[in-house]
Tab-separated table of C-alpha atoms and ligand atoms in Angstrom:
chain	number	residue	atom	x	y	z
A	27	UNK	CA	76.881	86.443	83.745
A	28	UNK	CA	80.300	86.221	86.048
A	29	UNK	CA	80.827	89.000	88.648
A	30	UNK	CA	84.575	89.912	88.343
A	31	UNK	CA	87.114	92.082	90.548
A	32	UNK	CA	89.205	94.020	89.246
A	33	UNK	CA	92.552	92.311	91.082
A	34	UNK	CA	94.369	93.300	94.112
A	35	UNK	CA	93.307	95.709	96.303
A	36	UNK	CA	95.519	94.984	99.485
A	37	UNK	CA	97.277	92.429	101.477
A	38	UNK	CA	97.436	92.082	104.669
A	39	UNK	CA	99.907	90.273	107.295
A	40	UNK	CA	101.474	90.640	111.191
A	41	UNK	CA	104.280	92.314	111.828
A	42	UNK	CA	106.556	92.183	115.200
A	43	UNK	CA	108.231	95.528	116.420
A	44	UNK	CA	106.676	98.607	114.516
A	45	UNK	CA	109.569	100.732	114.320
A	46	UNK	CA	111.535	97.547	111.902
A	47	UNK	CA	108.603	96.474	110.138
A	48	UNK	CA	108.431	100.846	108.977
A	49	UNK	CA	112.243	100.830	108.266
A	50	UNK	CA	111.949	98.231	106.462
A	51	UNK	CA	109.341	98.797	103.768
A	52	UNK	CA	109.472	102.771	103.772
A	53	UNK	CA	113.119	102.524	103.893
A	54	UNK	CA	115.108	99.437	102.770
A	55	UNK	CA	112.067	99.127	100.259
A	56	UNK	CA	111.702	102.282	99.203
A	57	UNK	CA	107.675	102.035	99.806
A	58	UNK	CA	105.532	105.405	100.936
A	59	UNK	CA	104.227	105.310	103.926
A	60	UNK	CA	100.715	106.598	103.171
A	61	UNK	CA	98.487	105.799	106.443
A	62	UNK	CA	99.794	105.596	110.032
A	63	UNK	CA	96.354	104.400	111.784
A	64	UNK	CA	95.141	102.171	114.567
A	65	UNK	CA	93.667	98.554	113.467
A	66	UNK	CA	90.251	99.419	113.998
A	67	UNK	CA	89.138	96.196	115.740
A	68	UNK	CA	92.463	96.555	118.266
A	69	UNK	CA	92.977	100.046	118.564
A	70	UNK	CA	96.001	100.021	120.823
A	71	UNK	CA	97.632	98.712	117.923
A	72	UNK	CA	98.950	100.510	114.838
A	73	UNK	CA	97.700	99.610	111.047
A	74	UNK	CA	100.309	100.714	108.742
A	75	UNK	CA	99.930	100.811	105.215
A	76	UNK	CA	102.653	100.697	102.255
A	77	UNK	CA	101.802	101.830	99.138
A	78	UNK	CA	102.019	104.547	96.116
A	79	UNK	CA	102.526	108.160	95.808
A	80	UNK	CA	99.218	108.379	97.626
A	81	UNK	CA	98.552	104.472	97.928
A	82	UNK	CA	96.279	102.702	94.617
A	83	UNK	CA	94.831	99.349	95.605
A	84	UNK	CA	96.614	97.444	94.108
A	85	UNK	CA	99.887	98.697	95.337
A	86	UNK	CA	99.301	98.366	98.916
A	87	UNK	CA	100.773	96.154	101.949
A	88	UNK	CA	99.467	96.507	105.509
A	89	UNK	CA	100.429	95.079	108.837
A	90	UNK	CA	98.960	95.096	112.463
A	91	UNK	CA	102.423	95.472	114.239
A	92	UNK	CA	102.862	94.663	117.376
A	93	UNK	CA	106.712	93.942	119.560
A	94	UNK	CA	105.276	91.259	121.656
A	95	UNK	CA	103.265	89.434	118.755
A	96	UNK	CA	104.766	85.506	118.441
A	97	UNK	CA	106.062	84.536	115.156
A	98	UNK	CA	103.358	82.595	113.061
A	99	UNK	CA	104.099	79.629	110.883
A	100	UNK	CA	103.569	79.769	106.996
A	101	UNK	CA	101.355	76.632	105.845
A	102	UNK	CA	98.081	75.087	104.468
A	103	UNK	CA	95.129	77.291	104.475
A	104	UNK	CA	97.184	80.789	104.086
A	105	UNK	CA	98.886	83.363	101.846
A	106	UNK	CA	102.068	81.759	101.990
A	107	UNK	CA	104.395	84.347	99.422
A	108	UNK	CA	103.427	88.188	98.304
A	109	UNK	CA	105.034	89.082	95.271
A	110	UNK	CA	105.673	92.566	94.240
A	111	UNK	CA	105.989	93.775	90.616
A	112	UNK	CA	109.857	95.348	89.989
A	113	UNK	CA	110.385	96.913	86.258
A	114	UNK	CA	112.130	94.718	83.580
A	115	UNK	CA	116.007	94.593	84.222
A	116	UNK	CA	115.959	96.243	87.638
A	117	UNK	CA	116.380	92.708	89.442
A	118	UNK	CA	120.055	93.189	89.762
A	119	UNK	CA	120.019	96.711	91.200
A	120	UNK	CA	117.414	95.506	94.159
A	121	UNK	CA	120.091	92.312	94.596
A	122	UNK	CA	122.604	95.338	95.317
A	123	UNK	CA	120.076	97.102	97.269
A	124	UNK	CA	119.720	94.611	99.551
A	125	UNK	CA	122.808	93.355	100.084
A	126	UNK	CA	124.029	96.668	100.651
A	127	UNK	CA	121.097	97.296	103.033
A	128	UNK	CA	122.115	93.769	105.055
A	129	UNK	CA	119.313	91.919	103.680
A	130	UNK	CA	120.849	88.655	103.339
A	131	UNK	CA	118.827	85.240	101.865
A	132	UNK	CA	118.360	86.502	98.773
A	133	UNK	CA	117.418	83.836	95.568
A	134	UNK	CA	117.199	84.576	91.862
A	135	UNK	CA	114.996	82.180	89.892
A	136	UNK	CA	112.674	81.902	86.941
A	137	UNK	CA	109.467	81.642	87.340
A	138	UNK	CA	106.031	81.566	84.522
A	139	UNK	CA	109.405	82.217	82.421
A	140	UNK	CA	109.887	85.774	84.878
A	141	UNK	CA	113.748	86.721	86.654
A	142	UNK	CA	112.355	86.455	90.614
A	143	UNK	CA	114.102	87.505	93.716
A	144	UNK	CA	112.781	85.391	96.667
A	145	UNK	CA	113.627	86.796	100.124
A	146	UNK	CA	111.928	88.091	103.131
A	147	UNK	CA	110.645	90.341	105.606
A	148	UNK	CA	112.443	91.048	108.803
A	149	UNK	CA	109.670	88.943	110.512
A	150	UNK	CA	110.044	85.807	107.976
A	151	UNK	CA	107.717	87.017	105.911
A	152	UNK	CA	108.228	85.608	102.717
A	153	UNK	CA	107.984	88.143	99.723
A	154	UNK	CA	109.187	88.142	96.009
A	155	UNK	CA	110.321	90.893	93.899
A	156	UNK	CA	108.737	89.973	89.990
A	157	UNK	CA	110.308	91.624	86.577
A	158	UNK	CA	106.309	92.015	85.308
A	159	UNK	CA	105.827	95.279	83.485
A	160	UNK	CA	101.808	95.515	85.017
A	161	UNK	CA	102.169	98.587	85.993
A	162	UNK	CA	99.539	100.084	87.863
A	163	UNK	CA	101.257	102.049	90.427
A	164	UNK	CA	102.669	106.512	90.912
A	165	UNK	CA	106.121	106.572	91.422
A	166	UNK	CA	106.694	108.450	94.596
A	167	UNK	CA	110.017	111.048	94.113
A	168	UNK	CA	109.908	110.238	97.598
A	169	UNK	CA	111.572	107.551	97.976
A	170	UNK	CA	115.439	106.001	98.241
A	171	UNK	CA	114.463	103.608	95.377
A	172	UNK	CA	115.248	106.070	92.315
A	173	UNK	CA	111.662	106.017	90.295
A	174	UNK	CA	113.317	103.810	87.248
A	175	UNK	CA	113.570	101.042	89.940
A	176	UNK	CA	110.625	101.259	92.182
A	177	UNK	CA	108.719	98.951	92.922
A	178	UNK	CA	105.132	99.287	90.868
A	179	UNK	CA	102.316	97.720	93.236
A	180	UNK	CA	101.688	93.877	93.997
A	181	UNK	CA	101.860	90.966	91.664
A	182	UNK	CA	100.247	88.609	93.272
A	183	UNK	CA	100.459	85.934	96.033
A	184	UNK	CA	100.821	82.682	96.638
A	185	UNK	CA	97.610	80.452	98.929
A	186	UNK	CA	99.139	77.381	100.138
A	187	UNK	CA	96.060	74.285	100.047
A	188	UNK	CA	95.048	71.094	100.654
A	189	UNK	CA	93.744	71.022	97.007
A	190	UNK	CA	93.448	74.027	94.229
A	191	UNK	CA	90.334	72.819	92.420
A	192	UNK	CA	87.397	75.000	94.910
A	193	UNK	CA	90.018	77.572	95.068
A	194	UNK	CA	90.800	78.051	91.491
A	195	UNK	CA	86.411	77.101	90.680
A	196	UNK	CA	85.978	80.341	92.934
A	197	UNK	CA	88.680	82.582	91.449
A	198	UNK	CA	87.672	81.632	87.889
A	199	UNK	CA	83.421	81.935	88.473
A	200	UNK	CA	83.130	84.467	90.635
A	201	UNK	CA	86.321	87.380	90.733
A	202	UNK	CA	87.197	87.199	86.491
A	203	UNK	CA	90.229	84.574	87.148
A	204	UNK	CA	91.582	82.757	84.163
A	205	UNK	CA	94.034	79.575	84.427
A	206	UNK	CA	97.922	80.621	83.003
A	207	UNK	CA	99.437	76.887	82.967
A	208	UNK	CA	101.864	75.886	85.758
A	209	UNK	CA	105.534	75.525	86.991
A	210	UNK	CA	107.207	73.594	88.433
A	211	UNK	CA	103.501	72.177	90.157
A	212	UNK	CA	102.364	75.426	90.538
A	213	UNK	CA	99.224	75.929	89.187
A	214	UNK	CA	98.761	79.813	88.010
A	215	UNK	CA	95.664	81.911	87.573
A	216	UNK	CA	95.603	85.074	86.557
A	217	UNK	CA	93.040	88.346	87.146
A	218	UNK	CA	92.055	90.931	84.795
A	219	UNK	CA	94.393	93.436	86.235
A	220	UNK	CA	97.702	91.024	85.286
A	221	UNK	CA	98.600	89.677	88.892
A	222	UNK	CA	98.805	86.956	89.535
A	223	UNK	CA	97.477	84.200	92.379
A	224	UNK	CA	99.810	81.029	92.486
A	225	UNK	CA	98.140	77.979	94.082
A	226	UNK	CA	100.424	76.159	96.037
A	227	UNK	CA	99.146	72.178	96.522
A	228	UNK	CA	100.962	70.663	100.033
A	229	UNK	CA	98.431	68.180	100.659
A	230	UNK	CA	100.120	66.933	103.890
A	231	UNK	CA	101.918	70.052	105.535
A	232	UNK	CA	101.461	71.319	108.878
A	233	UNK	CA	98.209	73.888	108.704
A	234	UNK	CA	99.139	77.502	109.389
A	235	UNK	CA	99.196	79.751	112.086
A	236	UNK	CA	98.869	83.007	112.445
A	237	UNK	CA	101.302	85.453	113.799
A	238	UNK	CA	104.070	87.454	113.054
A	239	UNK	CA	105.394	87.195	109.518
A	240	UNK	CA	102.548	85.819	108.189
A	241	UNK	CA	99.499	87.218	105.782
A	242	UNK	CA	96.566	87.778	107.256
A	243	UNK	CA	94.127	88.535	104.642
A	244	UNK	CA	94.282	89.136	101.437
A	245	UNK	CA	91.761	91.627	100.019
A	246	UNK	CA	90.475	92.338	95.878
A	247	UNK	CA	88.614	95.379	94.695
A	248	UNK	CA	85.068	95.959	93.971
A	249	UNK	CA	84.822	99.393	91.968
A	250	UNK	CA	82.329	100.595	94.352
A	251	UNK	CA	79.729	100.142	96.523
A	252	UNK	CA	77.160	98.618	93.991
A	253	UNK	CA	80.172	96.824	92.702
A	254	UNK	CA	80.644	95.497	96.049
A	255	UNK	CA	77.111	94.533	96.978
A	256	UNK	CA	77.172	92.371	93.344
A	257	UNK	CA	80.336	90.254	94.365
A	258	UNK	CA	78.690	89.782	97.843
A	259	UNK	CA	75.850	88.640	96.428
A	260	UNK	CA	77.255	86.116	94.013
A	261	UNK	CA	79.294	84.689	97.380
A	262	UNK	CA	76.274	83.990	98.790
A	263	UNK	CA	75.230	82.228	95.875
A	264	UNK	CA	78.006	79.810	96.568
A	265	UNK	CA	77.251	79.053	99.939
A	266	UNK	CA	80.429	81.021	101.259
A	267	UNK	CA	79.822	82.760	104.900
A	268	UNK	CA	79.867	86.377	103.501
A	269	UNK	CA	80.283	89.415	106.334
A	270	UNK	CA	78.270	92.680	106.155
A	271	UNK	CA	80.124	96.065	104.409
A	272	UNK	CA	82.507	97.104	107.549
A	273	UNK	CA	83.799	100.852	107.300
A	274	UNK	CA	86.905	101.057	106.826
A	275	UNK	CA	87.708	104.885	107.151
A	276	UNK	CA	89.691	104.745	103.585
A	277	UNK	CA	87.558	101.838	101.784
A	278	UNK	CA	84.341	99.874	102.782
A	279	UNK	CA	84.721	95.990	103.101
A	280	UNK	CA	82.809	92.749	103.367
A	281	UNK	CA	85.252	89.276	104.674
A	282	UNK	CA	84.778	85.769	103.773
A	283	UNK	CA	86.952	82.183	103.666
A	284	UNK	CA	87.794	81.114	100.319
A	285	UNK	CA	87.580	77.391	100.230
A	286	UNK	CA	91.280	76.528	101.145
A	287	UNK	CA	91.305	78.510	104.184
A	288	UNK	CA	92.322	81.557	103.280
A	289	UNK	CA	90.662	85.490	104.537
A	290	UNK	CA	89.534	87.013	101.786
A	291	UNK	CA	88.114	90.782	101.766
A	292	UNK	CA	86.698	92.930	99.106
A	293	UNK	CA	86.885	96.798	99.368
A	294	UNK	CA	85.833	99.163	97.459
A	295	UNK	CA	88.078	101.664	95.664
A	296	UNK	CA	87.171	104.838	97.693
A	297	UNK	CA	87.207	107.079	99.238
A	298	UNK	CA	91.127	106.522	99.724
A	299	UNK	CA	93.928	107.774	101.855
A	300	UNK	CA	93.285	111.675	100.465
A	301	UNK	CA	90.407	111.442	103.008
A	302	UNK	CA	92.109	112.524	105.682
A	303	UNK	CA	95.012	114.203	105.313
A	304	UNK	CA	96.846	116.221	102.292
A	305	UNK	CA	99.313	114.106	99.977
A	306	UNK	CA	102.119	116.044	100.968
A	307	UNK	CA	101.379	114.664	104.464
A	308	UNK	CA	100.488	111.507	104.134
A	309	UNK	CA	101.481	109.163	106.931
A	310	UNK	CA	103.299	112.104	108.882
A	311	UNK	CA	100.486	111.861	111.878
A	312	UNK	CA	98.925	109.360	113.757
A	313	UNK	CA	94.944	109.452	111.626
A	314	UNK	CA	92.192	107.705	113.931
A	315	UNK	CA	88.710	107.076	112.772
A	316	UNK	CA	85.750	109.150	114.117
A	317	UNK	CA	85.097	106.310	116.578
A	318	UNK	CA	88.740	106.411	118.536
A	319	UNK	CA	88.868	110.378	118.945
A	320	UNK	CA	87.419	110.870	121.655
A	321	UNK	CA	90.271	108.571	123.081
A	322	UNK	CA	92.943	109.948	121.005
A	323	UNK	CA	95.149	111.433	124.214
A	324	UNK	CA	94.847	107.414	125.683
A	325	UNK	CA	95.492	105.338	122.276
A	326	UNK	CA	98.914	107.877	121.149
A	327	UNK	CA	100.083	106.895	124.976
A	328	UNK	CA	99.956	103.136	124.865
A	329	UNK	CA	101.214	102.963	120.694
A	330	UNK	CA	105.233	103.165	120.523
A	331	UNK	CA	106.756	106.546	119.324
A	332	UNK	CA	108.190	105.734	115.391
A	333	UNK	CA	110.937	107.560	112.728
A	334	UNK	CA	109.936	107.564	109.559
A	335	UNK	CA	112.453	106.494	106.760
A	336	UNK	CA	114.628	109.313	105.240
A	337	UNK	CA	115.253	109.575	101.944
B	430	LIG	ZN1	92.463	94.474	104.531
């Protein structure tokens, strides 16, 4: 029997200026800033989490922002488009809102029979808002965006690949995806949670390079630690190099590289973002994992101050 993931957990990208990143996602897009912490592998830099009311898996976009980040180049071997679900009929609201807030270059088009808006964040990260009824997040009343138009969660991602077959096989056989047809040369794979991974074949274009405005990794859900270990065994059985389980404070993670070159993670649903602060105060203060609490003063002295946008 195939193991299967429960769908998308989070997507993590690299950004430049932290305040600009925070203003765009918590202000312009109206997401909740659910956690202000540090990169556990580089604690002198921030790690931001944006999501729904309490940061449920499947709603999370996270960033490693630092002011001096060099721009990356989207290309083969990367997740090159991050898609969010918006309610049916809300594209017009979003066109107006983005225009009013100075976001230029927003393009409306139909993909796979769905209305989509293509845009870029301030670092050039490719984003898409897709009218799709696949709600998984919970509305956040504190958002500047009315509940009826709020982003409901991640709709999917696009992987740019030299060839699509090996990645498609992995998605189907190890993670429980199904073929979802093709449109304009893009091959869609459907996740059990209603999100989609689109495979864009680009045999001759440039390889992606990591930097601001590019995705660092895509994370899939495991229900719990046992489910994660079962998936880990499945990946090892496919001769993929997989890390041991790593404690990420808000979930447990394993990492591996899919055959097309993108870094994938499998993360547990728990313990979640209420493990170290109350719901009302999510994102308000810097949270550090236990191994860095002793260095809090030094870490806070390095990190630039932040202002969370008011609703
Ligand atoms: Zn991650």
